[in-house]
CSV table of C-alpha atoms and ligand atoms in Angstrom, one decimal:
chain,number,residue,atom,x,y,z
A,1022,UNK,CA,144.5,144.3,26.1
A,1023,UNK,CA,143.7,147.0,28.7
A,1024,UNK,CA,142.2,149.8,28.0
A,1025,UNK,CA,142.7,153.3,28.9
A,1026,UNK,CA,139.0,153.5,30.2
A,1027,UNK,CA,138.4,150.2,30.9
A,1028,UNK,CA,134.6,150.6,29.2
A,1029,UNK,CA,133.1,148.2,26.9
A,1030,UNK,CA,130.6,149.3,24.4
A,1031,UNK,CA,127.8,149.0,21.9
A,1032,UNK,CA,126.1,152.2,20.3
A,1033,UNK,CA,123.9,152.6,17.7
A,1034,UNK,CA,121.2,155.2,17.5
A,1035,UNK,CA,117.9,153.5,17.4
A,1036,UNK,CA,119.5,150.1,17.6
A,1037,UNK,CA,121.3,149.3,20.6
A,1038,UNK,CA,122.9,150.9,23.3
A,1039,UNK,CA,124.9,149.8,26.9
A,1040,UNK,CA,128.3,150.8,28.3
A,1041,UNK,CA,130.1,148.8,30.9
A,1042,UNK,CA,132.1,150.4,32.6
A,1043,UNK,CA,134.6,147.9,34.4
A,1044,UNK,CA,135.7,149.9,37.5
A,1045,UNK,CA,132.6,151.0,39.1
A,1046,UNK,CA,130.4,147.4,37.8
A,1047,UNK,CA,127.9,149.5,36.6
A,1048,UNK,CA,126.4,149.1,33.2
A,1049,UNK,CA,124.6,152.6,31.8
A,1050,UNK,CA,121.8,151.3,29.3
A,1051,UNK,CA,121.0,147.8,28.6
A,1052,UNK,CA,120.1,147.8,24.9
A,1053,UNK,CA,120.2,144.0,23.2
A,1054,UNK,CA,123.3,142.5,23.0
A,1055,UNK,CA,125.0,143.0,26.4
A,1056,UNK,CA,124.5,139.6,27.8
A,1057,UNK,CA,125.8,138.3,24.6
A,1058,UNK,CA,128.6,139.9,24.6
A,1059,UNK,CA,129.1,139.7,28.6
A,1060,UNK,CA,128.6,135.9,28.4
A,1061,UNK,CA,130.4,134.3,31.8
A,1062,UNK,CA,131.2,137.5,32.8
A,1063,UNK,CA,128.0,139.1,33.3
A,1064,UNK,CA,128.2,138.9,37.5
A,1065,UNK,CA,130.8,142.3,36.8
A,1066,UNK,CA,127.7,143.9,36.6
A,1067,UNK,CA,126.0,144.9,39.8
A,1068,UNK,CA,123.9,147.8,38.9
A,1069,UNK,CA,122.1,149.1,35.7
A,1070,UNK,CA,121.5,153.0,35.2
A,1071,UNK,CA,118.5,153.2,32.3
A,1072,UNK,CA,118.7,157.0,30.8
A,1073,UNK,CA,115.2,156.1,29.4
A,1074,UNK,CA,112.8,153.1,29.2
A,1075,UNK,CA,110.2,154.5,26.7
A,1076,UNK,CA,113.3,154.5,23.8
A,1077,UNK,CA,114.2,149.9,22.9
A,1078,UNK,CA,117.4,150.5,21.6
A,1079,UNK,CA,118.7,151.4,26.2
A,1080,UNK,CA,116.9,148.8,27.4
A,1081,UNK,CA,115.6,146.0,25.1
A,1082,UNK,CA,118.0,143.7,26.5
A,1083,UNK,CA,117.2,144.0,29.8
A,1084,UNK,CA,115.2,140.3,30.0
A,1085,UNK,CA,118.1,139.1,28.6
A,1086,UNK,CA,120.4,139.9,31.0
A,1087,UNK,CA,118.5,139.0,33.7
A,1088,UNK,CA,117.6,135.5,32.2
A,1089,UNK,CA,121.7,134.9,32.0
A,1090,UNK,CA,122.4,136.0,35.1
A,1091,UNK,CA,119.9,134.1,36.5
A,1092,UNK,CA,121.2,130.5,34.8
A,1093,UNK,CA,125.0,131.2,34.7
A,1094,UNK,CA,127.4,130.3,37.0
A,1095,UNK,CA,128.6,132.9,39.5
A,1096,UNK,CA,127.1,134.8,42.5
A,1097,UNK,CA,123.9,133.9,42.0
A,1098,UNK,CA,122.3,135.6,45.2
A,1099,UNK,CA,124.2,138.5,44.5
A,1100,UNK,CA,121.5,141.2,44.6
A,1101,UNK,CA,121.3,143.5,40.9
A,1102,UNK,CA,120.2,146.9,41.3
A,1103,UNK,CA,118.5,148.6,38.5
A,1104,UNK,CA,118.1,152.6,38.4
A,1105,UNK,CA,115.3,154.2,36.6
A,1106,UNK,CA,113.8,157.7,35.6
A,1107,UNK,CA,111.0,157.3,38.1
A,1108,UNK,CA,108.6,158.8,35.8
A,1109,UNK,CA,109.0,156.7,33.2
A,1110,UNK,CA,105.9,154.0,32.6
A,1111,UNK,CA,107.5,151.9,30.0
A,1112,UNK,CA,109.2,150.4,32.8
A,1113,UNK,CA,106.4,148.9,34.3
A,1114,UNK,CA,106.0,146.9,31.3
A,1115,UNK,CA,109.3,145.3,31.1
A,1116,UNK,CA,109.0,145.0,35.4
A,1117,UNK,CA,105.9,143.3,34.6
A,1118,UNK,CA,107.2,141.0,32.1
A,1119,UNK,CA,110.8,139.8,34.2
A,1120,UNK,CA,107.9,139.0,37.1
A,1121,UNK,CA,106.0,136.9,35.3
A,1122,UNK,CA,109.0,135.1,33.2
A,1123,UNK,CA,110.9,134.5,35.8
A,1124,UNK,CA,108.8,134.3,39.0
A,1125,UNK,CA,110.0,132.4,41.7
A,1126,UNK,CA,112.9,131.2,39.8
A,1127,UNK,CA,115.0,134.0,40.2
A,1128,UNK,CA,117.8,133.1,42.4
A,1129,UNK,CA,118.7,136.9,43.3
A,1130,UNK,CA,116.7,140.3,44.1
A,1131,UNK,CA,116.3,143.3,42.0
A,1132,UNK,CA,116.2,146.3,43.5
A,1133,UNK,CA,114.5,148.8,41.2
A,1134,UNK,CA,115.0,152.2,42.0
A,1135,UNK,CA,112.8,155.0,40.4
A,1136,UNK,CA,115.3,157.5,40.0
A,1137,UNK,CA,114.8,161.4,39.8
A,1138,UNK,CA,117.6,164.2,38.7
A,1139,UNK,CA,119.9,165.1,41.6
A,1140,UNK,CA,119.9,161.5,42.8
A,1141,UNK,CA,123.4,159.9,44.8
A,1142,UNK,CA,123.8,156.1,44.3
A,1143,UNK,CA,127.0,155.3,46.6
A,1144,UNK,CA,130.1,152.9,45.3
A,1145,UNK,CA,132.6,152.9,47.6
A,1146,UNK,CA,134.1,155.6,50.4
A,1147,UNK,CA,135.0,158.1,47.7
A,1148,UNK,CA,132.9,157.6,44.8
A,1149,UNK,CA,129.2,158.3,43.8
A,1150,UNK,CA,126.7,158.1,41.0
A,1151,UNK,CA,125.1,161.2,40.6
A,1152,UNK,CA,121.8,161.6,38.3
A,1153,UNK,CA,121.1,164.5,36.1
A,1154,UNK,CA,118.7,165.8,33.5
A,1155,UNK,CA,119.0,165.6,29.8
A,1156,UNK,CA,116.7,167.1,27.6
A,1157,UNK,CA,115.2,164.5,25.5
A,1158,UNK,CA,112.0,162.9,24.5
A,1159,UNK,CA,109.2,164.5,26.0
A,1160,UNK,CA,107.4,161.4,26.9
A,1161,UNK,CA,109.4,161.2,29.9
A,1162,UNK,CA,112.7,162.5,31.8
A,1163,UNK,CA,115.7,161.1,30.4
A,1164,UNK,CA,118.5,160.8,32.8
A,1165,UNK,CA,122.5,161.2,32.6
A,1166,UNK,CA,124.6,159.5,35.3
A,1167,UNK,CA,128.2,161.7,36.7
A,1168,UNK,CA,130.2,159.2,38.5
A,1169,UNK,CA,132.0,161.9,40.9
A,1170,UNK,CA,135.0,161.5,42.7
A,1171,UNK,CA,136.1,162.9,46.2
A,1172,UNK,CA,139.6,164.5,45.9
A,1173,UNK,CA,141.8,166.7,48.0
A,1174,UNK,CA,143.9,169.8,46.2
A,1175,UNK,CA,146.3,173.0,47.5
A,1176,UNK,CA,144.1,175.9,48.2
A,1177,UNK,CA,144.7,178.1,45.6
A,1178,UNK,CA,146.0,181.1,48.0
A,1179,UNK,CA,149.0,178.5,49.1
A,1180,UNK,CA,150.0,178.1,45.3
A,1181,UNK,CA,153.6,178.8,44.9
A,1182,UNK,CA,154.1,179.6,48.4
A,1183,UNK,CA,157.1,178.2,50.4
A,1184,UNK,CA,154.4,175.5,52.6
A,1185,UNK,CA,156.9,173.7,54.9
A,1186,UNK,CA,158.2,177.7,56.1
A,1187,UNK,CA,154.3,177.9,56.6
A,1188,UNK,CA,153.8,175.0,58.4
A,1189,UNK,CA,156.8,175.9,60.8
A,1190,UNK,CA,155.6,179.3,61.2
A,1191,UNK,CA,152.6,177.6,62.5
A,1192,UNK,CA,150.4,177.5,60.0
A,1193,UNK,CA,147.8,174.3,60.6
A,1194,UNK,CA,148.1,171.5,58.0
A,1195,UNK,CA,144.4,171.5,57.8
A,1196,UNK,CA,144.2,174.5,56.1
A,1197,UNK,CA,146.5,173.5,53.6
A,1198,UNK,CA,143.8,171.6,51.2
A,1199,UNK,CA,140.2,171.8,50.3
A,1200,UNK,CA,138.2,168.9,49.0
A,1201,UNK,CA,136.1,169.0,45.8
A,1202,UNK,CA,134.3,167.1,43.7
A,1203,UNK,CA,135.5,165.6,40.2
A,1204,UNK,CA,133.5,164.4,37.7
A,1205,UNK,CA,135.2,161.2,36.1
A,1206,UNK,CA,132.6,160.1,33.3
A,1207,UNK,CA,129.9,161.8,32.2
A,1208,UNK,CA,127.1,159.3,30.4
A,1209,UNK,CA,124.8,161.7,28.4
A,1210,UNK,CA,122.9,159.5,26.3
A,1211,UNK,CA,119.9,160.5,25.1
A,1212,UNK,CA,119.9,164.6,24.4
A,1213,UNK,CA,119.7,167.4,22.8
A,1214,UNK,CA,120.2,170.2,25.8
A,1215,UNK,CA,122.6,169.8,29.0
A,1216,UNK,CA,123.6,171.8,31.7
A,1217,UNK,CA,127.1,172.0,30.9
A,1218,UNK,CA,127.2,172.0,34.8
A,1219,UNK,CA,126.9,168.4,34.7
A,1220,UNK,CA,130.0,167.3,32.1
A,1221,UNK,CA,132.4,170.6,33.2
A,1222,UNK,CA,135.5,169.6,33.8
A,1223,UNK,CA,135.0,165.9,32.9
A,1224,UNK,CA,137.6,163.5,32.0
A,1225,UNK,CA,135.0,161.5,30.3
A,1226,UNK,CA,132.1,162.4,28.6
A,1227,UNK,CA,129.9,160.3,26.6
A,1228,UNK,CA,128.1,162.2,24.4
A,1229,UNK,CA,124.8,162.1,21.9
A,1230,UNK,CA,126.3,162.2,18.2
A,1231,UNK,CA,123.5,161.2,16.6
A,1232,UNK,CA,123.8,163.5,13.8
A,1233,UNK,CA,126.6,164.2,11.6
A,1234,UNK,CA,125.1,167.0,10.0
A,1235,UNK,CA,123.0,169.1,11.8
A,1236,UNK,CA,120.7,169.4,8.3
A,1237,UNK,CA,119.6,165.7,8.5
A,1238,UNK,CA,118.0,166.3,12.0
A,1239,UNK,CA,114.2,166.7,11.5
A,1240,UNK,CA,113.1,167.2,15.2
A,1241,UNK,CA,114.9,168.1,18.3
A,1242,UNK,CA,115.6,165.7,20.0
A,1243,UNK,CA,119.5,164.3,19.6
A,1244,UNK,CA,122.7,166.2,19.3
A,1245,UNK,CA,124.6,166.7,16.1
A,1246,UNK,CA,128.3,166.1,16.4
A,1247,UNK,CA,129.4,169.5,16.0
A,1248,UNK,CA,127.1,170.6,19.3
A,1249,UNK,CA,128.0,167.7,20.8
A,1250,UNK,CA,131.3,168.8,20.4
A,1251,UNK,CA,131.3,172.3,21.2
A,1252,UNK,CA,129.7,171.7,24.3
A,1253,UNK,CA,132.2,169.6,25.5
A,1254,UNK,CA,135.0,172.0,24.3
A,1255,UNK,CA,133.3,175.0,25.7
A,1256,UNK,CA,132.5,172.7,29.4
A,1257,UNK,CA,136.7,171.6,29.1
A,1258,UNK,CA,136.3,168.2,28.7
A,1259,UNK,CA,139.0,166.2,28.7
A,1260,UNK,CA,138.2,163.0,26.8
A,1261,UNK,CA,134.9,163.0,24.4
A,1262,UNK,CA,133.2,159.8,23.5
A,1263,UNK,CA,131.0,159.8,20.1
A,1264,UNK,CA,128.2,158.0,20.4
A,1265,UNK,CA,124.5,157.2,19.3
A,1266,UNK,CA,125.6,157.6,15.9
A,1267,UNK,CA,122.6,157.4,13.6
A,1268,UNK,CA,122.2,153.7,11.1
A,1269,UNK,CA,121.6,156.2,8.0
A,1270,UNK,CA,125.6,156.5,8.1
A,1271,UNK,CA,128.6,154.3,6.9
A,1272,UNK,CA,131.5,154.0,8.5
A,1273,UNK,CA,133.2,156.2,5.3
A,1274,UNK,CA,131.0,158.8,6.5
A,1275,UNK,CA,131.9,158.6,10.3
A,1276,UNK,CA,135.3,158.3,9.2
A,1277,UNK,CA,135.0,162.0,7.0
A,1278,UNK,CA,133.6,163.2,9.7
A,1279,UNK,CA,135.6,162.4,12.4
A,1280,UNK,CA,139.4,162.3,10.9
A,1281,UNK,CA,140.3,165.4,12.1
A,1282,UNK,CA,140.1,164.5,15.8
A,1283,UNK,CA,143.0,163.6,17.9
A,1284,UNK,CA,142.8,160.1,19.2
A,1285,UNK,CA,144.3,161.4,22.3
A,1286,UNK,CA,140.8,163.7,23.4
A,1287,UNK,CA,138.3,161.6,21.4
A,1288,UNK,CA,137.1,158.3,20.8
A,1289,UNK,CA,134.5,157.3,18.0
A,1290,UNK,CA,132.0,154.2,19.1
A,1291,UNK,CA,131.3,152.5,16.0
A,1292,UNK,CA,128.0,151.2,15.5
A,1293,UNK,CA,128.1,147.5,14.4
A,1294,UNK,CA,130.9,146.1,16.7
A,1295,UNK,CA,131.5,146.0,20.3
A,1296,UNK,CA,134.1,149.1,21.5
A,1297,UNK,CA,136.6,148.9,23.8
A,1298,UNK,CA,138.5,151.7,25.2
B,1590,ZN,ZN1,118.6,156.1,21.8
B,1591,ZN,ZN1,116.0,158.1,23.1
């Protein structure tokens, strides 16, 4: 069935996290799991964007994928590009490791890219990646990824205004619109601070939830759902994605906790099964 989104899943805080999100081929974490789940369909992935590589559960399946992409069948030469905070040393281990593992058997190139806030990684004519900070773990940056989208709109001064008797009276059509920039998913995992610069306006945003009561939280590192949701409310975001939802709680609990929410402006990602949305 298609899916509104068209993103697949897994989130559990500690655990395992990756989001794939169809459209752009870009998968944002790589925590274990993904290549199971991907199985033959693993070459739909053509670049990785790693928030952080000191934290297991977004990128302990990185080897994994690699290995599968490397023995199944597909475009095997088809070069993977991985994105990285570029201050993040925890990297260099699992670098280290994929070199040595799989040497001169690997039938494509990596591209590694150390990555820092502000970053643009291009997709096609009128889409971008854009890379933003998260305040996180203090043992190095944590990045969020925008994809942004170029759009064209009405100047506001022409709204309501009678444009083809301003176009004959000479007006030039170039002046008619103005292009800006729209921010079509928002992937803000880990935090416990954002810019609400970087999600405002957002049809997507998917958001740190770790905590379902801001009490349980003993440092500050993750979201609680309530922030996590006021955020997005005050930033207008269209369409909220819980995630990161900490192991200590059932799915009784998530559902308490969540049941008031329209379906229509959130979805829930329920740890312990694959999500599609
Ligand atoms: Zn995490
Ligand atoms: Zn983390």
């Amino acid at each position: 069935m298609a899916k509104k989104f068209h993103i697949s899943a897994f989130s559990k805080g500690l655990y395992s996290n990756w989001f794939w999100h169809h459209p752009s081929r870009t998968l944002f974490d790589c925590g274990e799991g993904f290549a199971t789940y991907a199985g033959n369909f693993i070459f739909g992935v053509e670049r990785i964007c790693i928030s952080h590589a000191c934290h297991g559960d977004h990128i302990g399946g990185l080897a994994t994928f690699i290995g599968i992409r490397n023995s199944s069948r597909g475009d095997k030469e088809k070069p993977l590009d991985i994105y990285y905070p570029g201050n993040d040393v925890a990297i260099l281990d699992y670098q280290d490791f994929i070199k040595r593992r799989f040497g001169n058997w690997l039938t494509f190139k990596i591209n590694w890219h150390p990555t820092m806030f502000g970053e643009k990684i291009p997709l096609d004519s009128n889409h971008w990646i854009e890379s933003f900070e998260l305040s996180h773990t203090k043992r190095s940056s944590t990045i969020g990824y925008k994809i942004i989208e170029g759009r064209s709109r009405l100047r506001a001064k022409w709204k309501g205004l009678d444009i083809p008797a301003l176009l004959k009276n000479g007006l030039d059509k170039s002046q008619l619109n103005e292009n800006y920039n729209a921010i079509t998913l928002a992937y803000c995992l880990d935090a416990f601070r954002i810019d609400s610069n970087h999600i405002v306006n957002a049809e997507l945003a998917i958001m740190d939830c770790s905590f379902l009561n801001v009490a349980d939280r003993d440092e500050s590192t993750h979201f609680s759902l309530n922030e996590s949701l006021a955020l997005c409310a005050a930033s207008d975001v269209k369409h909220v994605v819980i995630a990161h939802i900490s192991s200590r709680y059932d799915n009784k609990k998530i559902q308490d906790a969540t049941d008031n929410l329209s379906p229509e402006d959130y979805t829930v990602i329920w740890p312990n099964k694959v999500n599609e949305f």
